[in-house]
Coordinates of C-alpha atoms in Angstrom, one line a residue:
X1 CA 275.4 114.3 173.0
X2 CA 275.9 113.9 176.7
X3 CA 273.1 114.8 179.0
X4 CA 273.8 114.8 182.8
X5 CA 276.9 112.7 182.1
X6 CA 275.0 109.9 180.2
X7 CA 274.8 109.2 176.6
X8 CA 271.4 109.3 175.0
X9 CA 270.5 105.6 174.5
X10 CA 269.7 104.5 171.0
X11 CA 268.7 100.9 171.8
X12 CA 265.0 101.7 171.9
X13 CA 265.3 103.2 168.4
X14 CA 267.1 100.1 167.1
X15 CA 264.4 97.8 168.7
X16 CA 261.6 100.0 167.3
X17 CA 262.9 99.9 163.8
X18 CA 263.3 96.2 164.0
X19 CA 259.6 95.9 165.2
X20 CA 258.5 98.0 162.2
X21 CA 260.4 95.8 159.8
X22 CA 259.0 92.6 161.4
X23 CA 255.5 94.1 161.1
X24 CA 256.1 94.9 157.4
X25 CA 257.2 91.4 156.6
X26 CA 254.5 89.8 158.7
X27 CA 251.6 91.8 157.3
X28 CA 253.0 92.2 153.8
X29 CA 255.3 94.9 152.4
X30 CA 253.6 95.0 149.0
X31 CA 250.0 95.3 150.4
X32 CA 251.1 98.0 152.9
X33 CA 252.9 100.2 150.4
X34 CA 250.1 99.7 147.9
X35 CA 247.7 101.2 150.4
X36 CA 250.1 104.0 151.3
X37 CA 250.4 105.0 147.6
X38 CA 246.6 104.9 147.3
X39 CA 246.0 107.6 150.0
X40 CA 243.8 110.5 148.9
X41 CA 246.1 113.4 148.3
X42 CA 243.8 115.9 149.9
X43 CA 243.7 114.0 153.2
X44 CA 247.5 113.4 153.0
X45 CA 248.4 117.1 152.6
X46 CA 245.8 118.2 155.2
X47 CA 247.4 115.7 157.6
X48 CA 250.8 117.0 156.7
X49 CA 249.8 120.6 157.5
X50 CA 248.2 119.5 160.8
X51 CA 251.3 117.7 161.9
X52 CA 253.4 120.7 161.1
X53 CA 251.1 122.8 163.3
X54 CA 251.6 120.3 166.1
X55 CA 255.3 120.7 166.0
X56 CA 255.1 124.4 165.9
X57 CA 252.5 124.5 168.7
X58 CA 254.8 122.4 170.9
X59 CA 257.6 124.8 170.3
X60 CA 255.4 127.8 171.1
X61 CA 254.2 126.2 174.3
X62 CA 257.9 125.6 175.3
X63 CA 258.7 129.2 174.5
X64 CA 255.8 130.5 176.6
X65 CA 256.8 128.5 179.6
X66 CA 260.6 129.1 179.2
X67 CA 260.2 132.8 178.6
X68 CA 259.2 133.2 182.2
X69 CA 262.8 132.1 183.1
X70 CA 264.7 133.5 180.1
X71 CA 262.9 135.8 177.6
X72 CA 264.3 134.6 174.3
X73 CA 261.3 132.9 172.6
X74 CA 263.0 132.2 169.3
X75 CA 265.9 130.4 171.0
X76 CA 263.4 128.4 173.1
X77 CA 261.5 127.4 169.9
X78 CA 264.7 126.1 168.4
X79 CA 265.4 124.1 171.6
X80 CA 262.0 122.6 171.3
X81 CA 262.6 121.5 167.7
X82 CA 265.8 119.7 168.8
X83 CA 264.0 118.1 171.7
X84 CA 261.3 116.8 169.4
X85 CA 263.9 115.3 167.1
X86 CA 265.7 113.5 169.9
X87 CA 262.4 112.1 171.2
X88 CA 262.4 109.9 168.1
X89 CA 265.5 108.2 169.4
X90 CA 264.4 107.6 173.0
X91 CA 261.3 108.5 175.0
X92 CA 262.5 110.9 177.7
X93 CA 265.4 112.3 175.6
X94 CA 263.2 115.2 174.6
X95 CA 262.9 116.5 178.2
X96 CA 266.5 115.9 179.1
X97 CA 267.9 117.4 175.9
X98 CA 265.7 120.5 176.2
X99 CA 266.8 121.0 179.8
X100 CA 270.5 120.4 178.8
X101 CA 270.3 123.0 176.0
X102 CA 268.4 125.5 178.2
X103 CA 271.2 125.1 180.8
X104 CA 274.0 125.4 178.3
X105 CA 272.7 128.4 176.4
X106 CA 271.2 130.5 179.2
X107 CA 273.7 129.5 181.9
X108 CA 271.1 128.6 184.5
X109 CA 271.0 125.6 187.0
X110 CA 269.8 122.3 185.5
X111 CA 266.9 122.1 187.9
X112 CA 265.6 125.5 186.7
X113 CA 266.3 124.6 183.1
X114 CA 264.2 121.5 183.4
X115 CA 261.0 123.2 184.5
X116 CA 259.6 124.0 181.1
X117 CA 259.9 120.3 180.0
X118 CA 258.4 119.0 183.2
X119 CA 255.4 121.4 182.9
X120 CA 254.9 120.3 179.3
X121 CA 254.9 116.7 180.3
X122 CA 252.5 117.2 183.2
X123 CA 250.0 119.1 181.0
X124 CA 250.3 116.3 178.4
X125 CA 249.6 113.7 181.0
X126 CA 246.4 115.5 182.1
X127 CA 245.0 115.7 178.5
X128 CA 246.0 112.3 177.2
X129 CA 244.7 110.6 180.4
X130 CA 241.3 112.4 179.8
X131 CA 241.3 111.4 176.2
X132 CA 242.1 107.8 176.9
X133 CA 239.4 107.5 179.6
X134 CA 236.7 109.2 177.5
X135 CA 237.5 107.3 174.3
X136 CA 237.8 103.9 176.0
X137 CA 234.9 104.0 178.5
X138 CA 232.4 105.6 176.2
X139 CA 233.2 103.8 172.9
X140 CA 234.7 100.4 173.8
X141 CA 232.0 98.1 175.2
X142 CA 234.3 95.6 176.9
X143 CA 233.5 94.4 180.4
X144 CA 237.2 94.5 181.4
X145 CA 237.8 98.1 180.3
X146 CA 236.9 99.7 183.6
X147 CA 239.4 97.3 185.3
X148 CA 242.1 97.6 182.7
X149 CA 242.2 101.3 182.2
X150 CA 243.3 102.5 185.7
X151 CA 246.4 100.3 186.1
X152 CA 247.3 100.9 182.4
X153 CA 247.2 104.7 182.9
X154 CA 249.0 104.5 186.2
X155 CA 251.9 102.7 184.6
X156 CA 251.9 105.1 181.7
X157 CA 251.8 108.2 183.9
X158 CA 254.6 106.8 186.1
X159 CA 256.8 106.4 183.1
X160 CA 255.7 109.7 181.6
X161 CA 257.0 111.6 184.6
X162 CA 259.9 109.3 185.5
X163 CA 262.3 110.7 182.8
X164 CA 262.0 114.4 183.4
X165 CA 261.6 114.1 187.2
X166 CA 264.4 111.5 187.9
X167 CA 267.4 113.8 187.4
X168 CA 265.8 116.5 189.6
X169 CA 266.0 114.6 192.9
X170 CA 269.3 116.4 194.0
X171 CA 268.5 119.8 192.6
X172 CA 265.0 120.4 194.0
X173 CA 265.8 123.9 195.2
X174 CA 266.6 125.2 191.7
X175 CA 263.6 123.3 190.3
X176 CA 261.3 124.9 192.9
X177 CA 262.7 128.3 192.1
X178 CA 262.0 127.7 188.4
X179 CA 258.4 126.6 189.1
X180 CA 257.9 129.9 191.0
X181 CA 259.1 131.9 188.1
X182 CA 256.8 130.1 185.7
X183 CA 253.9 130.4 188.0
X184 CA 250.6 128.4 188.3
X185 CA 248.7 130.6 185.9
X186 CA 251.1 129.9 183.0
X187 CA 251.2 126.2 183.9
X188 CA 247.4 125.9 183.9
X189 CA 247.2 127.9 180.7
X190 CA 249.5 125.4 179.0
X191 CA 246.8 122.7 179.5
X192 CA 244.9 124.5 176.8
X193 CA 247.9 124.2 174.4
X194 CA 248.2 120.5 175.3
X195 CA 244.5 120.0 174.6
X196 CA 244.7 121.6 171.2
X197 CA 247.9 119.7 170.4
X198 CA 246.5 116.3 171.2
X199 CA 243.2 117.1 169.5
X200 CA 245.1 117.9 166.3
X201 CA 247.2 114.7 166.8
X202 CA 244.0 112.6 166.9
X203 CA 242.5 114.5 164.0
X204 CA 245.7 113.8 161.9
X205 CA 245.4 110.1 162.4
X206 CA 241.6 110.3 161.7
X207 CA 242.2 112.1 158.4
X208 CA 244.9 109.6 157.3
X209 CA 242.4 106.8 157.9
X210 CA 239.8 108.6 155.9
X211 CA 242.4 109.1 153.1
X212 CA 243.0 105.3 153.1
X213 CA 239.2 104.7 152.6
X214 CA 238.1 103.9 156.1
X215 CA 234.5 104.9 156.2
X216 CA 232.3 105.2 158.2
X217 CA 234.7 106.0 161.0
X218 CA 233.8 107.2 164.5
X219 CA 236.0 110.0 165.7
X220 CA 235.8 109.1 169.4
X221 CA 236.9 105.6 168.7
X222 CA 240.0 106.9 167.0
X223 CA 240.6 109.2 169.9
X224 CA 240.5 106.3 172.3
X225 CA 242.9 104.2 170.2
X226 CA 245.4 107.0 169.7
X227 CA 245.4 108.1 173.3
X228 CA 245.8 104.6 174.7
X229 CA 248.4 103.7 172.1
X230 CA 250.6 106.7 173.2
X231 CA 250.2 105.7 176.8
X232 CA 251.1 102.0 176.2
X233 CA 254.0 102.8 173.8
X234 CA 255.5 105.1 176.4
X235 CA 254.9 102.5 179.2
X236 CA 257.0 100.0 177.2
X237 CA 259.6 102.8 176.5
X238 CA 259.2 102.5 172.7
X239 CA 258.3 105.4 170.5
X240 CA 259.1 104.1 167.0
X241 CA 257.8 100.5 166.7
X242 CA 255.9 100.6 170.0
X243 CA 253.3 103.1 168.7
X244 CA 252.9 101.3 165.4
X245 CA 252.3 98.0 167.2
X246 CA 249.7 99.5 169.6
X247 CA 247.8 101.3 166.8
X248 CA 247.6 98.0 164.8
X249 CA 246.3 96.1 167.9
X250 CA 243.8 98.7 169.1
X251 CA 242.6 99.6 165.6
X252 CA 241.8 95.9 165.0
X253 CA 239.3 96.2 168.0
X254 CA 237.3 98.7 166.0
X255 CA 237.3 96.8 162.8
X256 CA 240.3 98.3 160.9
X257 CA 242.5 95.8 159.0
X258 CA 246.1 95.3 160.0
X259 CA 247.2 96.4 156.6
X260 CA 245.3 99.7 156.8
X261 CA 246.4 100.3 160.4
X262 CA 250.1 99.7 159.5
X263 CA 249.8 101.9 156.4
X264 CA 248.2 104.6 158.6
X265 CA 250.9 104.4 161.3
X266 CA 253.7 104.5 158.6
X267 CA 252.3 107.5 156.9
X268 CA 251.9 109.2 160.3
X269 CA 255.4 108.3 161.3
X270 CA 256.9 109.3 157.9
X271 CA 255.3 112.8 158.2
X272 CA 256.6 113.2 161.8
X273 CA 260.1 112.0 161.1
X274 CA 260.5 114.2 158.0
X275 CA 259.2 117.4 159.6
X276 CA 261.0 116.9 162.9
X277 CA 264.3 115.9 161.2
X278 CA 264.2 119.2 159.1
X279 CA 263.2 121.5 162.0
X280 CA 265.4 119.7 164.6
X281 CA 268.5 119.9 162.3
X282 CA 267.7 123.5 161.7
X283 CA 267.5 124.1 165.5
X284 CA 270.8 122.3 166.2
X285 CA 272.6 124.1 163.4
X286 CA 271.4 127.6 164.4
X287 CA 271.8 127.1 168.1
X288 CA 275.4 125.9 168.0
X289 CA 276.4 128.2 165.1
X290 CA 275.2 131.2 167.1
X291 CA 277.0 129.9 170.2
X292 CA 280.2 129.6 168.2
X293 CA 279.8 133.1 166.8
X294 CA 279.4 134.5 170.4
X295 CA 282.6 132.7 171.4
X296 CA 284.5 134.2 168.5
X297 CA 283.3 137.7 169.4
X298 CA 284.3 137.2 173.0
X299 CA 287.8 136.1 172.0

């Protein structure tokens, strides 16, 4: 797929998979998979359902914002599914792919098509920054936390907004027009969606850890670990591999073994990849199949 004339880079995906394999061999494949197989089925399926709700909520959020520009919510939901799939390949690919598909399907300028993705990213920034600050400052008693958090979050936020904002430099007029159509009220309202999404995200990881036998477990510590791990993995431009490494490192600080942390991250990643692959493939197939049908009718 070409987006704005550039191929979606797969190097981060290759590096990420290599990191996961190194972690597996370093920590121990047998021990890790033994832990994975021992997870409590109740917690696993509850986590599975929560993760599915996250994917759907993200799609609904995209549809709510995008419908202010083009009122076809089901098409917008499919676009979101595709974007979430491509985000596994490369951080930033989600925003660009959703904007590209929006532009292609609805025949609007790219700047306007990118507005829903940018609004989503900004609302995510607000919530994940809040979670990281609350989780770290209140539940990590390290003297350097106060000094480490601001620059860390600054780098993370810069990279969060770099990818969707970068291509918009020369099309600011269309982007501004799109923002006016979406409106401040809708944008602010999407913060609520982002809050629920990230709360469920943290809860999913928390439940997986409970299923692996991690008790007692403080929810706010898990919140801090998950939030900072997402910020750091985005800062180093690695989704797969980067997130797993961060979770292992930060979970160690709250007393969770490397084997358990890796097992947790692999279960989480496995659920995400499976669900996003199915829904993303469905989105791709139906979007382009419908597009082909329209072309046949026109001919």
